[in-house]
Amino acid sequence: NTWDEATAASKFTGAIYVANLRVANRLAKLWSTNWLRATLATGEEREIERAQILDAIRHPNPIDRTGAALVKRTWFWLGTTGNAYWYVMRDALGAPRGFWPFFPHLTRLVVTPGEFIVGVNYYPDGLGAEPDFFPIEDVVHFKLENPNEHLYGYSPLRAAAYETNTADAIRVYESNWFKNQMRPDYVVSVGGVGGPNMMGDLERVRARFRMYHQGARRFGEPLFLPPDSKIQQIQFSLADSQFLELAGATEDRIFMIHSIPKWVVKPEGFATRSAATEAKIEFAEDTIEPAAAVIYDTLNVCVINDPRNVPRPDGVELELCHDSAAPVDVEFTHADA
């Protein structure tokens, strides 16, 4: 109920960063294999590797420079906020020449009373300032499925909000725990020390400790203390241990919500090469391909299939495609094995 996209976009740390980075890196590799499939009116298919729209996708803007960089940033936003936006930069004839990303937490959809989307308001100076309006035909809106509404997307981070808050609390706890580890492992209550020279007497006792009991060569030496002195060892409580063990379980749940198998972020040995290959294929099919579909399907609907953006002869359909995330030759090799 307190979901805020600006806060979500800043939660790009720890397990959230790792989970999104693993997917974004794989999407960037797919982006380098982009090509157009042209389906003629006769049903014949042809591959197109050079086209103006492909140049715009490969070199979208002066900041991101490469399409791979833009698609990585796009997935980072989808993973944290569930939404990402590209502004279509056109030439004098209206053809797309590049794409400029909008920060999702500064972008709001503009809808009519009947909830027809007519454009977006972008707030470069922050929400509450004067917005810039862009018609919807010049904006590509990527979003993940949302079970609660149809305007904005629902991110894995939102689904993992409880786990993320727990992970953040654990990181703060661990940080303070290490900072405060200056606390001693034991307490020595020295008897017979007091008066105006107490601090000096305690310092002399401490110096003798260092002299006679520190270092491997002095291990096992007997300890002599003034009368009425006591030694008490300080131990961590069971609650401390359980809280620190919770960190690993919380990270595992975050990776599960992001559809990231444990072996992707925590390398582990496989019993056989066949098992390792099967795991990689499942990761490609169950995680990478669905993530790629969100971006490619949106671009095909909003940009590629619009003849105003990409002119084509009558009866010709175009589709932006990529090589398989799990290469076909690997699948055949695995099947033979």
Short mmCIF file of C-alpha atoms in Angstrom, two decimals:
data_model
loop_
_atom_site.label_atom_id
_atom_site.label_comp_id
_atom_site.label_asym_id
_atom_site.label_seq_id
_atom_site.Cartn_x
_atom_site.Cartn_y
_atom_site.Cartn_z
CA ASN A 1 0.00 0.00 0.00
CA THR A 2 3.03 2.30 0.28
CA TRP A 3 4.57 1.33 -3.05
CA ASP A 4 6.65 4.13 -4.52
CA GLU A 5 8.50 3.85 -7.84
CA ALA A 6 11.22 6.33 -6.86
CA THR A 7 12.04 4.27 -3.78
CA ALA A 8 11.86 1.07 -5.82
CA ALA A 9 14.31 2.41 -8.41
CA SER A 10 16.80 3.16 -5.61
CA LYS A 11 16.55 -0.39 -4.21
CA PHE A 12 19.17 -1.58 -6.65
CA THR A 13 21.49 -3.26 -4.16
CA GLY A 14 22.39 -6.68 -2.86
CA ALA A 15 20.39 -9.65 -4.09
CA ILE A 16 18.08 -7.36 -6.12
CA TYR A 17 21.07 -6.08 -8.09
CA VAL A 18 22.46 -9.57 -8.69
CA ALA A 19 19.12 -11.02 -9.80
CA ASN A 20 18.43 -8.24 -12.30
CA LEU A 21 22.02 -8.11 -13.53
CA ARG A 22 21.99 -11.82 -14.43
CA VAL A 23 18.91 -11.35 -16.63
CA ALA A 24 20.04 -8.00 -18.07
CA ASN A 25 23.42 -9.38 -19.14
CA ARG A 26 21.78 -12.25 -21.00
CA LEU A 27 19.33 -9.89 -22.69
CA ALA A 28 22.24 -7.70 -23.80
CA LYS A 29 23.85 -10.74 -25.45
CA LEU A 30 20.61 -11.50 -27.30
CA TRP A 31 20.37 -7.86 -28.43
CA SER A 32 23.57 -8.23 -30.46
CA THR A 33 21.84 -10.92 -32.57
CA ASN A 34 18.86 -8.78 -33.65
CA TRP A 35 17.44 -9.15 -37.15
CA LEU A 36 14.15 -8.61 -38.96
CA ARG A 37 11.95 -11.41 -40.26
CA ALA A 38 9.96 -10.35 -43.33
CA THR A 39 6.94 -12.52 -44.11
CA LEU A 40 5.75 -11.95 -47.67
CA ALA A 41 2.13 -12.17 -48.80
CA THR A 42 2.99 -15.59 -50.29
CA GLY A 43 4.08 -16.87 -46.90
CA GLU A 44 7.76 -16.84 -47.80
CA GLU A 45 10.08 -15.66 -45.03
CA ARG A 46 13.28 -13.67 -45.43
CA GLU A 47 15.89 -12.44 -42.96
CA ILE A 48 16.88 -8.77 -43.02
CA GLU A 49 20.07 -7.80 -41.19
CA ARG A 50 20.45 -4.23 -42.49
CA ALA A 51 17.65 -1.68 -42.15
CA GLN A 52 17.19 1.85 -40.84
CA ILE A 53 15.15 0.67 -37.87
CA LEU A 54 17.88 -1.84 -36.94
CA ASP A 55 20.43 0.98 -36.97
CA ALA A 56 18.20 2.99 -34.62
CA ILE A 57 17.90 0.01 -32.28
CA ARG A 58 21.62 -0.75 -32.33
CA HIS A 59 22.64 2.88 -31.72
CA PRO A 60 19.65 4.38 -29.87
CA ASN A 61 21.06 7.61 -28.41
CA PRO A 62 24.31 9.42 -27.50
CA ILE A 63 24.08 8.47 -23.82
CA ASP A 64 23.47 4.72 -24.00
CA ARG A 65 25.42 4.50 -27.31
CA THR A 66 24.58 0.83 -27.83
CA GLY A 67 21.31 -1.02 -27.86
CA ALA A 68 22.75 -3.52 -25.40
CA ALA A 69 23.28 -0.74 -22.83
CA LEU A 70 19.74 0.54 -23.35
CA VAL A 71 18.14 -2.89 -23.03
CA LYS A 72 20.09 -3.56 -19.81
CA ARG A 73 18.86 -0.30 -18.32
CA THR A 74 15.35 -1.15 -19.51
CA TRP A 75 15.38 -4.46 -17.67
CA PHE A 76 16.79 -2.83 -14.53
CA TRP A 77 13.73 -0.56 -14.51
CA LEU A 78 11.34 -3.40 -15.29
CA GLY A 79 12.83 -5.48 -12.49
CA THR A 80 12.55 -2.71 -9.91
CA THR A 81 9.48 -0.70 -10.97
CA GLY A 82 7.69 -2.96 -13.47
CA ASN A 83 7.70 -0.17 -16.09
CA ALA A 84 10.09 1.30 -18.67
CA TYR A 85 9.56 3.94 -21.34
CA TRP A 86 11.33 4.83 -24.59
CA TYR A 87 10.69 8.05 -26.45
CA VAL A 88 10.87 7.55 -30.24
CA MET A 89 13.20 10.15 -31.81
CA ARG A 90 12.18 10.81 -35.42
CA ASP A 91 13.74 12.52 -38.42
CA ALA A 92 12.07 15.19 -40.54
CA LEU A 93 10.08 12.52 -42.41
CA GLY A 94 8.81 10.93 -39.19
CA ALA A 95 10.98 7.80 -39.37
CA PRO A 96 12.49 6.52 -36.07
CA ARG A 97 16.18 7.41 -35.79
CA GLY A 98 16.74 6.52 -32.15
CA PHE A 99 15.18 5.94 -28.75
CA TRP A 100 15.53 7.97 -25.56
CA PRO A 101 14.72 6.37 -22.18
CA PHE A 102 12.48 8.09 -19.64
CA PHE A 103 12.98 7.43 -15.94
CA PRO A 104 9.85 5.46 -14.96
CA HIS A 105 9.44 7.15 -11.59
CA LEU A 106 9.24 10.51 -13.43
CA THR A 107 6.75 9.29 -16.04
CA ARG A 108 2.97 9.17 -15.73
CA LEU A 109 0.41 7.97 -18.27
CA VAL A 110 -2.22 10.44 -19.44
CA VAL A 111 -5.63 8.79 -19.83
CA THR A 112 -9.10 9.94 -20.81
CA PRO A 113 -12.13 9.44 -18.51
CA GLY A 114 -12.71 6.16 -20.34
CA GLU A 115 -9.11 5.13 -19.52
CA PHE A 116 -7.85 5.41 -23.09
CA ILE A 117 -4.13 6.18 -23.00
CA VAL A 118 -3.38 9.32 -25.04
CA GLY A 119 0.21 9.99 -23.99
CA VAL A 120 2.60 10.43 -21.10
CA ASN A 121 3.65 13.32 -18.90
CA TYR A 122 7.37 13.36 -18.18
CA TYR A 123 8.58 15.35 -15.17
CA PRO A 124 12.30 16.07 -15.71
CA ASP A 125 12.39 18.35 -12.64
CA GLY A 126 10.49 15.92 -10.43
CA LEU A 127 6.85 15.12 -9.78
CA GLY A 128 4.92 18.25 -8.98
CA ALA A 129 6.89 20.38 -11.43
CA GLU A 130 5.72 21.31 -14.90
CA PRO A 131 5.57 18.17 -17.10
CA ASP A 132 6.40 17.67 -20.77
CA PHE A 133 3.64 15.92 -22.70
CA PHE A 134 4.41 13.28 -25.36
CA PRO A 135 1.71 11.62 -27.50
CA ILE A 136 1.42 7.89 -27.02
CA GLU A 137 2.44 7.10 -30.63
CA ASP A 138 5.89 8.55 -29.79
CA VAL A 139 6.35 6.51 -26.61
CA VAL A 140 7.02 2.81 -26.15
CA HIS A 141 5.76 1.59 -22.77
CA PHE A 142 7.23 -1.70 -21.54
CA LYS A 143 5.53 -3.25 -18.55
CA LEU A 144 5.31 -6.53 -16.68
CA GLU A 145 1.97 -8.21 -16.00
CA ASN A 146 -0.04 -6.60 -13.22
CA PRO A 147 -2.92 -8.54 -11.61
CA ASN A 148 -4.32 -5.38 -10.00
CA GLU A 149 -4.61 -2.94 -12.92
CA HIS A 150 -3.97 -2.60 -16.65
CA LEU A 151 -2.15 0.76 -16.86
CA TYR A 152 1.09 0.11 -15.00
CA GLY A 153 3.29 -2.96 -14.57
CA TYR A 154 4.03 -5.03 -11.47
CA SER A 155 7.72 -5.72 -10.78
CA PRO A 156 9.44 -8.71 -9.14
CA LEU A 157 10.77 -6.28 -6.54
CA ARG A 158 7.22 -5.43 -5.54
CA ALA A 159 6.45 -9.13 -5.20
CA ALA A 160 9.61 -9.51 -3.10
CA ALA A 161 8.99 -6.39 -0.99
CA TYR A 162 8.89 -8.28 2.32
CA GLU A 163 12.05 -10.25 1.52
CA THR A 164 13.82 -7.11 0.31
CA ASN A 165 12.99 -5.18 3.47
CA THR A 166 14.21 -8.12 5.54
CA ALA A 167 17.44 -8.31 3.49
CA ASP A 168 18.01 -4.57 3.97
CA ALA A 169 17.50 -4.91 7.72
CA ILE A 170 19.98 -7.80 7.82
CA ARG A 171 22.58 -5.77 5.89
CA VAL A 172 22.22 -2.89 8.34
CA TYR A 173 22.49 -5.33 11.23
CA GLU A 174 25.60 -6.99 9.76
CA SER A 175 27.22 -3.63 9.05
CA ASN A 176 26.68 -2.43 12.60
CA TRP A 177 27.72 -5.82 13.92
CA PHE A 178 31.10 -5.55 12.20
CA LYS A 179 31.51 -1.89 13.13
CA ASN A 180 30.83 -2.70 16.76
CA GLN A 181 33.05 -5.77 16.81
CA MET A 182 35.45 -3.64 18.79
CA ARG A 183 33.62 -5.14 21.75
CA PRO A 184 35.92 -7.64 23.56
CA ASP A 185 35.57 -11.40 23.50
CA TYR A 186 35.75 -11.47 27.29
CA VAL A 187 35.52 -9.14 30.28
CA VAL A 188 38.18 -9.06 33.01
CA SER A 189 36.99 -7.66 36.33
CA VAL A 190 40.22 -6.81 38.14
CA GLY A 191 39.99 -6.92 41.93
CA GLY A 192 41.74 -4.53 44.22
CA VAL A 193 41.82 -1.66 41.72
CA GLY A 194 40.30 1.69 42.61
CA GLY A 195 40.98 5.20 43.74
CA PRO A 196 42.34 8.14 41.77
CA ASN A 197 44.91 5.96 39.95
CA MET A 198 42.36 3.36 38.80
CA MET A 199 42.72 4.06 35.06
CA GLY A 200 46.50 3.85 35.24
CA ASP A 201 46.34 0.61 37.20
CA LEU A 202 43.93 -0.91 34.66
CA GLU A 203 46.20 0.13 31.79
CA ARG A 204 49.18 -1.55 33.48
CA VAL A 205 47.15 -4.76 33.90
CA ARG A 206 46.22 -4.61 30.23
CA ALA A 207 49.84 -4.10 29.25
CA ARG A 208 50.81 -7.21 31.21
CA PHE A 209 48.09 -9.16 29.40
CA ARG A 210 49.61 -8.20 26.08
CA MET A 211 53.11 -8.97 27.29
CA TYR A 212 52.43 -12.42 28.71
CA HIS A 213 49.38 -13.76 26.87
CA GLN A 214 49.25 -12.43 23.31
CA GLY A 215 50.80 -14.33 20.40
CA ALA A 216 51.04 -17.98 19.42
CA ARG A 217 54.21 -18.59 21.49
CA ARG A 218 52.40 -17.68 24.70
CA PHE A 219 49.38 -19.90 24.03
CA GLY A 220 48.50 -22.04 27.05
CA GLU A 221 50.45 -19.97 29.58
CA PRO A 222 48.78 -19.75 33.00
CA LEU A 223 46.95 -16.52 33.77
CA PHE A 224 47.67 -14.75 37.07
CA LEU A 225 45.30 -12.05 38.27
CA PRO A 226 45.01 -9.95 41.43
CA PRO A 227 42.79 -11.32 44.17
CA ASP A 228 39.01 -11.15 43.65
CA SER A 229 39.43 -10.81 39.86
CA LYS A 230 37.00 -12.52 37.49
CA ILE A 231 36.96 -13.38 33.78
CA GLN A 232 33.71 -13.68 31.83
CA GLN A 233 33.63 -14.73 28.18
CA ILE A 234 31.16 -12.90 25.91
CA GLN A 235 29.22 -15.09 23.52
CA PHE A 236 26.71 -14.35 20.78
CA SER A 237 23.14 -15.15 21.58
CA LEU A 238 21.15 -17.76 19.68
CA ALA A 239 19.03 -14.91 18.28
CA ASP A 240 22.17 -13.32 16.77
CA SER A 241 23.11 -16.55 15.04
CA GLN A 242 19.60 -17.20 13.76
CA PHE A 243 19.29 -13.64 12.44
CA LEU A 244 22.53 -13.93 10.48
CA GLU A 245 21.51 -17.34 9.10
CA LEU A 246 18.27 -15.75 7.89
CA ALA A 247 20.28 -13.70 5.37
CA GLY A 248 20.95 -16.70 3.13
CA ALA A 249 17.35 -17.90 3.23
CA THR A 250 16.06 -14.41 2.41
CA GLU A 251 18.37 -14.09 -0.61
CA ASP A 252 17.23 -17.48 -1.87
CA ARG A 253 13.59 -16.34 -1.74
CA ILE A 254 14.46 -13.14 -3.63
CA PHE A 255 16.18 -15.16 -6.37
CA MET A 256 13.21 -17.55 -6.52
CA ILE A 257 10.77 -14.65 -7.03
CA HIS A 258 13.01 -13.35 -9.86
CA SER A 259 13.07 -16.86 -11.41
CA ILE A 260 16.84 -17.06 -10.89
CA PRO A 261 18.07 -20.59 -10.05
CA LYS A 262 20.50 -20.74 -7.17
CA TRP A 263 23.34 -22.05 -9.36
CA VAL A 264 23.23 -18.89 -11.49
CA VAL A 265 24.33 -16.69 -8.57
CA LYS A 266 25.94 -19.30 -6.31
CA PRO A 267 28.02 -21.61 -8.54
CA GLU A 268 27.63 -25.26 -7.65
CA GLY A 269 28.88 -28.49 -9.14
CA PHE A 270 26.58 -30.67 -11.23
CA ALA A 271 26.70 -34.43 -11.06
CA THR A 272 26.97 -34.76 -14.84
CA ARG A 273 27.56 -32.53 -17.84
CA SER A 274 24.08 -33.43 -19.06
CA ALA A 275 22.56 -32.09 -15.84
CA ALA A 276 24.49 -28.82 -16.22
CA THR A 277 23.34 -28.41 -19.83
CA GLU A 278 19.73 -29.13 -18.90
CA ALA A 279 19.89 -26.53 -16.12
CA LYS A 280 21.22 -23.89 -18.51
CA ILE A 281 18.53 -24.66 -21.07
CA GLU A 282 15.80 -24.41 -18.42
CA PHE A 283 17.17 -21.05 -17.26
CA ALA A 284 17.17 -19.78 -20.84
CA GLU A 285 13.63 -21.02 -21.55
CA ASP A 286 11.99 -20.22 -18.21
CA THR A 287 13.69 -16.90 -17.38
CA ILE A 288 15.52 -15.29 -20.30
CA GLU A 289 13.05 -16.00 -23.11
CA PRO A 290 10.02 -14.63 -21.18
CA ALA A 291 12.02 -11.53 -20.23
CA ALA A 292 13.04 -11.02 -23.86
CA ALA A 293 9.45 -11.49 -24.99
CA VAL A 294 8.34 -8.49 -22.89
CA ILE A 295 10.75 -6.21 -24.76
CA TYR A 296 10.57 -7.71 -28.25
CA ASP A 297 6.79 -8.14 -28.32
CA THR A 298 6.28 -4.56 -27.17
CA LEU A 299 8.64 -3.19 -29.82
CA ASN A 300 6.98 -5.30 -32.52
CA VAL A 301 3.52 -4.01 -31.61
CA CYS A 302 4.41 -0.36 -31.01
CA VAL A 303 7.19 0.25 -33.56
CA ILE A 304 8.05 -2.52 -36.03
CA ASN A 305 4.51 -3.41 -37.14
CA ASP A 306 3.48 0.20 -37.68
CA PRO A 307 4.02 1.07 -41.39
CA ARG A 308 4.36 4.73 -40.40
CA ASN A 309 7.53 3.78 -38.52
CA VAL A 310 8.88 1.08 -40.83
CA PRO A 311 7.55 1.34 -44.40
CA ARG A 312 7.09 -1.94 -46.30
CA PRO A 313 5.30 -3.20 -49.44
CA ASP A 314 1.66 -4.17 -49.11
CA GLY A 315 1.15 -7.60 -47.56
CA VAL A 316 4.60 -7.75 -45.94
CA GLU A 317 4.78 -8.28 -42.18
CA LEU A 318 7.93 -7.50 -40.19
CA GLU A 319 9.07 -8.87 -36.83
CA LEU A 320 12.11 -8.01 -34.73
CA CYS A 321 13.77 -11.32 -33.83
CA HIS A 322 16.79 -12.60 -31.94
CA ASP A 323 18.72 -15.84 -31.77
CA SER A 324 17.51 -18.40 -29.27
CA ALA A 325 18.63 -17.85 -25.68
CA ALA A 326 19.31 -21.60 -25.63
CA PRO A 327 21.07 -22.18 -29.00
CA VAL A 328 19.47 -24.90 -31.10
CA ASP A 329 22.76 -26.74 -31.59
CA VAL A 330 23.13 -27.02 -27.81
CA GLU A 331 19.63 -28.51 -27.54
CA PHE A 332 20.41 -31.05 -30.28
CA THR A 333 23.70 -31.97 -28.63
CA HIS A 334 21.95 -32.40 -25.31
CA ALA A 335 19.23 -34.55 -26.89
CA ASP A 336 21.88 -36.80 -28.49
CA ALA A 337 23.68 -37.14 -25.16
#
